[in-house]
Amino acid sequence: MEHRREQKRIALRLLELRSAHGLSQEDLAEVLAIGQSAYSELESAHVKLSAERAIKLAGLYRMSVDDLLLGTGTGNREQGTHESRSYVDLRELGMRWSGHVDGPMKKRTSPRCIIIAGPNGAGKTTFARQFLTEAEGVLHFVNADLIASGLSPLHPELAARAAGRLLLSELERLTRKGESFALESTLSGRTYVDLLRRMKDNGYRIEIVFLRLESAELAIRRVAHRVKHGGHHVPDADVRRRYERGWPNFAALYRPLADVWAVYENSGPVPLLLERHP
């Protein structure tokens, strides 16, 4: 009986995930793993997935199938052993940061600055759309790419410099007002270091999520795929430069300023949590 309840809970979580992300059954099969023992139960919930493809995915991350499904196991890729999470757990992470999971919701007095960071093509905007829905008190998402698209919808790359200036101006405005906000960045420069220091002095809580990719070539392929589907272009040289600088800058300059930070490996279909503090 307990086993059947657990399988029903899994099926409901799959349905919730599919609905939240607008995924097709085929897409969901790429993201989640299921074991043969759970397959008939999932079919009865009208979520028909390919167990063979899911098991192959679990093998890629060197995890048990059940662990990959539930996001509670350990992966052992080339980087070593890490805790793993899938998109189904991102909302929980957001709730924990905002105080919903660890205890009753309390009125937050400190404004928040949340940075979704990583190289071009790392999936920052997709991550932000899921994560920020549960970020308490964060009503503003500042994104230079979106600003550039507004300035020059047909050729947003031509408006990148102007968009950067407008972004900094907006961040200064929000900071002066003491409002919580989130922004997206590759962290390939020192642009935000002084601003974050001033924000901390003024009582801001700094939270950073960094999405890693295994190579600059993967980042370039992701950007090319995005362009084919109507997304914005980034020159290959810029992608490589930002890839090479972003992670060292995060480790040396930005992570020490963060009250909360998390690092995900996002090269595969499922983002895996590598490190988190606290």
mmCIF file of N, CA and C in Angstrom, residues 121-168:
data_model
loop_
_atom_site.group_PDB
_atom_site.id
_atom_site.type_symbol
_atom_site.label_atom_id
_atom_site.label_comp_id
_atom_site.label_asym_id
_atom_site.label_seq_id
_atom_site.Cartn_x
_atom_site.Cartn_y
_atom_site.Cartn_z
ATOM 1 N N GLY A 121 23.576 30.889 -23.342
ATOM 2 C CA GLY A 121 23.078 29.563 -23.670
ATOM 3 C C GLY A 121 22.940 28.626 -22.495
ATOM 4 N N ALA A 122 23.172 29.116 -21.276
ATOM 5 C CA ALA A 122 23.108 28.247 -20.099
ATOM 6 C C ALA A 122 21.685 27.995 -19.627
ATOM 7 N N GLY A 123 20.708 28.717 -20.169
ATOM 8 C CA GLY A 123 19.324 28.529 -19.738
ATOM 9 C C GLY A 123 18.912 29.456 -18.614
ATOM 10 N N LYS A 124 19.533 30.622 -18.531
ATOM 11 C CA LYS A 124 19.266 31.540 -17.417
ATOM 12 C C LYS A 124 17.821 32.037 -17.408
ATOM 13 N N THR A 125 17.318 32.432 -18.570
ATOM 14 C CA THR A 125 15.963 32.976 -18.617
ATOM 15 C C THR A 125 14.934 31.902 -18.298
ATOM 16 N N THR A 126 15.129 30.696 -18.819
ATOM 17 C CA THR A 126 14.228 29.589 -18.508
ATOM 18 C C THR A 126 14.233 29.299 -17.017
ATOM 19 N N PHE A 127 15.412 29.259 -16.431
ATOM 20 C CA PHE A 127 15.548 29.030 -14.994
ATOM 21 C C PHE A 127 14.837 30.133 -14.217
ATOM 22 N N ALA A 128 15.051 31.380 -14.622
ATOM 23 C CA ALA A 128 14.466 32.516 -13.909
ATOM 24 C C ALA A 128 12.950 32.457 -13.917
ATOM 25 N N ARG A 129 12.364 32.079 -15.042
ATOM 26 C CA ARG A 129 10.902 32.021 -15.123
ATOM 27 C C ARG A 129 10.325 31.043 -14.122
ATOM 28 N N GLN A 130 11.030 29.934 -13.878
ATOM 29 C CA GLN A 130 10.566 28.956 -12.897
ATOM 30 C C GLN A 130 10.877 29.406 -11.477
ATOM 31 N N PHE A 131 12.115 29.809 -11.261
ATOM 32 C CA PHE A 131 12.586 30.107 -9.910
ATOM 33 C C PHE A 131 11.946 31.355 -9.323
ATOM 34 N N LEU A 132 11.826 32.406 -10.115
ATOM 35 C CA LEU A 132 11.395 33.695 -9.576
ATOM 36 C C LEU A 132 9.919 33.739 -9.239
ATOM 37 N N THR A 133 9.141 32.781 -9.736
ATOM 38 C CA THR A 133 7.725 32.763 -9.377
ATOM 39 C C THR A 133 7.530 32.520 -7.890
ATOM 40 N N GLU A 134 8.540 31.920 -7.237
ATOM 41 C CA GLU A 134 8.446 31.635 -5.809
ATOM 42 C C GLU A 134 9.364 32.520 -4.976
ATOM 43 N N ALA A 135 9.949 33.534 -5.585
ATOM 44 C CA ALA A 135 10.859 34.422 -4.854
ATOM 45 C C ALA A 135 10.040 35.526 -4.195
ATOM 46 N N GLU A 136 9.918 35.439 -2.912
ATOM 47 C CA GLU A 136 9.063 36.351 -2.155
ATOM 48 C C GLU A 136 9.496 37.804 -2.316
ATOM 49 N N GLY A 137 8.563 38.653 -2.690
ATOM 50 C CA GLY A 137 8.805 40.089 -2.734
ATOM 51 C C GLY A 137 9.554 40.589 -3.950
ATOM 52 N N VAL A 138 9.911 39.698 -4.891
ATOM 53 C CA VAL A 138 10.684 40.110 -6.068
ATOM 54 C C VAL A 138 9.723 40.346 -7.232
ATOM 55 N N LEU A 139 9.508 41.620 -7.560
ATOM 56 C CA LEU A 139 8.551 41.986 -8.602
ATOM 57 C C LEU A 139 9.227 42.446 -9.884
ATOM 58 N N HIS A 140 10.545 42.694 -9.840
ATOM 59 C CA HIS A 140 11.257 43.240 -10.992
ATOM 60 C C HIS A 140 12.312 42.250 -11.474
ATOM 61 N N PHE A 141 12.317 41.965 -12.791
ATOM 62 C CA PHE A 141 13.350 41.135 -13.405
ATOM 63 C C PHE A 141 14.022 41.972 -14.481
ATOM 64 N N VAL A 142 15.285 42.328 -14.265
ATOM 65 C CA VAL A 142 16.013 43.224 -15.157
ATOM 66 C C VAL A 142 16.902 42.384 -16.069
ATOM 67 N N ASN A 143 16.675 42.497 -17.376
ATOM 68 C CA ASN A 143 17.353 41.650 -18.345
ATOM 69 C C ASN A 143 17.801 42.507 -19.519
ATOM 70 N N ALA A 144 19.108 42.622 -19.724
ATOM 71 C CA ALA A 144 19.635 43.478 -20.791
ATOM 72 C C ALA A 144 19.176 43.020 -22.171
ATOM 73 N N ASP A 145 19.034 41.702 -22.370
ATOM 74 C CA ASP A 145 18.587 41.203 -23.671
ATOM 75 C C ASP A 145 17.166 41.650 -23.974
ATOM 76 N N LEU A 146 16.304 41.628 -22.954
ATOM 77 C CA LEU A 146 14.930 42.080 -23.156
ATOM 78 C C LEU A 146 14.886 43.576 -23.430
ATOM 79 N N ILE A 147 15.744 44.330 -22.745
ATOM 80 C CA ILE A 147 15.809 45.776 -22.992
ATOM 81 C C ILE A 147 16.261 46.037 -24.424
ATOM 82 N N ALA A 148 17.289 45.313 -24.869
ATOM 83 C CA ALA A 148 17.792 45.490 -26.236
ATOM 84 C C ALA A 148 16.726 45.139 -27.268
ATOM 85 N N SER A 149 15.949 44.100 -26.999
ATOM 86 C CA SER A 149 14.881 43.721 -27.922
ATOM 87 C C SER A 149 13.825 44.809 -28.016
ATOM 88 N N GLY A 150 13.586 45.492 -26.896
ATOM 89 C CA GLY A 150 12.637 46.594 -26.916
ATOM 90 C C GLY A 150 13.155 47.789 -27.689
ATOM 91 N N LEU A 151 14.463 48.040 -27.589
ATOM 92 C CA LEU A 151 15.055 49.174 -28.304
ATOM 93 C C LEU A 151 15.156 48.908 -29.802
ATOM 94 N N SER A 152 15.502 47.664 -30.147
ATOM 95 C CA SER A 152 15.694 47.322 -31.562
ATOM 96 C C SER A 152 15.199 45.899 -31.798
ATOM 97 N N PRO A 153 13.883 45.719 -31.966
ATOM 98 C CA PRO A 153 13.315 44.371 -32.074
ATOM 99 C C PRO A 153 13.911 43.537 -33.203
ATOM 100 N N LEU A 154 14.260 44.159 -34.332
ATOM 101 C CA LEU A 154 14.775 43.405 -35.473
ATOM 102 C C LEU A 154 16.252 43.067 -35.340
ATOM 103 N N HIS A 155 17.020 43.949 -34.693
ATOM 104 C CA HIS A 155 18.463 43.721 -34.529
ATOM 105 C C HIS A 155 18.876 44.111 -33.105
ATOM 106 N N PRO A 156 18.458 43.326 -32.106
ATOM 107 C CA PRO A 156 18.754 43.689 -30.718
ATOM 108 C C PRO A 156 20.241 43.764 -30.407
ATOM 109 N N GLU A 157 21.081 43.015 -31.159
ATOM 110 C CA GLU A 157 22.524 43.049 -30.893
ATOM 111 C C GLU A 157 23.104 44.440 -31.123
ATOM 112 N N LEU A 158 22.460 45.239 -31.988
ATOM 113 C CA LEU A 158 22.951 46.590 -32.261
ATOM 114 C C LEU A 158 22.660 47.544 -31.109
ATOM 115 N N ALA A 159 21.735 47.149 -30.242
ATOM 116 C CA ALA A 159 21.351 48.011 -29.121
ATOM 117 C C ALA A 159 21.941 47.526 -27.803
ATOM 118 N N ALA A 160 22.905 46.595 -27.860
ATOM 119 C CA ALA A 160 23.430 45.982 -26.636
ATOM 120 C C ALA A 160 24.061 47.001 -25.697
ATOM 121 N N ARG A 161 24.841 47.922 -26.250
ATOM 122 C CA ARG A 161 25.526 48.897 -25.397
ATOM 123 C C ARG A 161 24.531 49.839 -24.724
ATOM 124 N N ALA A 162 23.563 50.327 -25.497
ATOM 125 C CA ALA A 162 22.540 51.201 -24.927
ATOM 126 C C ALA A 162 21.715 50.455 -23.889
ATOM 127 N N ALA A 163 21.433 49.172 -24.154
ATOM 128 C CA ALA A 163 20.670 48.366 -23.203
ATOM 129 C C ALA A 163 21.435 48.205 -21.899
ATOM 130 N N GLY A 164 22.757 48.034 -21.990
ATOM 131 C CA GLY A 164 23.576 47.914 -20.784
ATOM 132 C C GLY A 164 23.518 49.159 -19.926
ATOM 133 N N ARG A 165 23.544 50.328 -20.573
ATOM 134 C CA ARG A 165 23.453 51.582 -19.816
ATOM 135 C C ARG A 165 22.090 51.717 -19.145
ATOM 136 N N LEU A 166 21.032 51.355 -19.863
ATOM 137 C CA LEU A 166 19.692 51.433 -19.285
ATOM 138 C C LEU A 166 19.536 50.454 -18.125
ATOM 139 N N LEU A 167 20.146 49.281 -18.262
ATOM 140 C CA LEU A 167 20.073 48.295 -17.186
ATOM 141 C C LEU A 167 20.718 48.834 -15.916
ATOM 142 N N LEU A 168 21.910 49.397 -16.030
ATOM 143 C CA LEU A 168 22.588 49.945 -14.852
ATOM 144 C C LEU A 168 21.784 51.077 -14.237
#
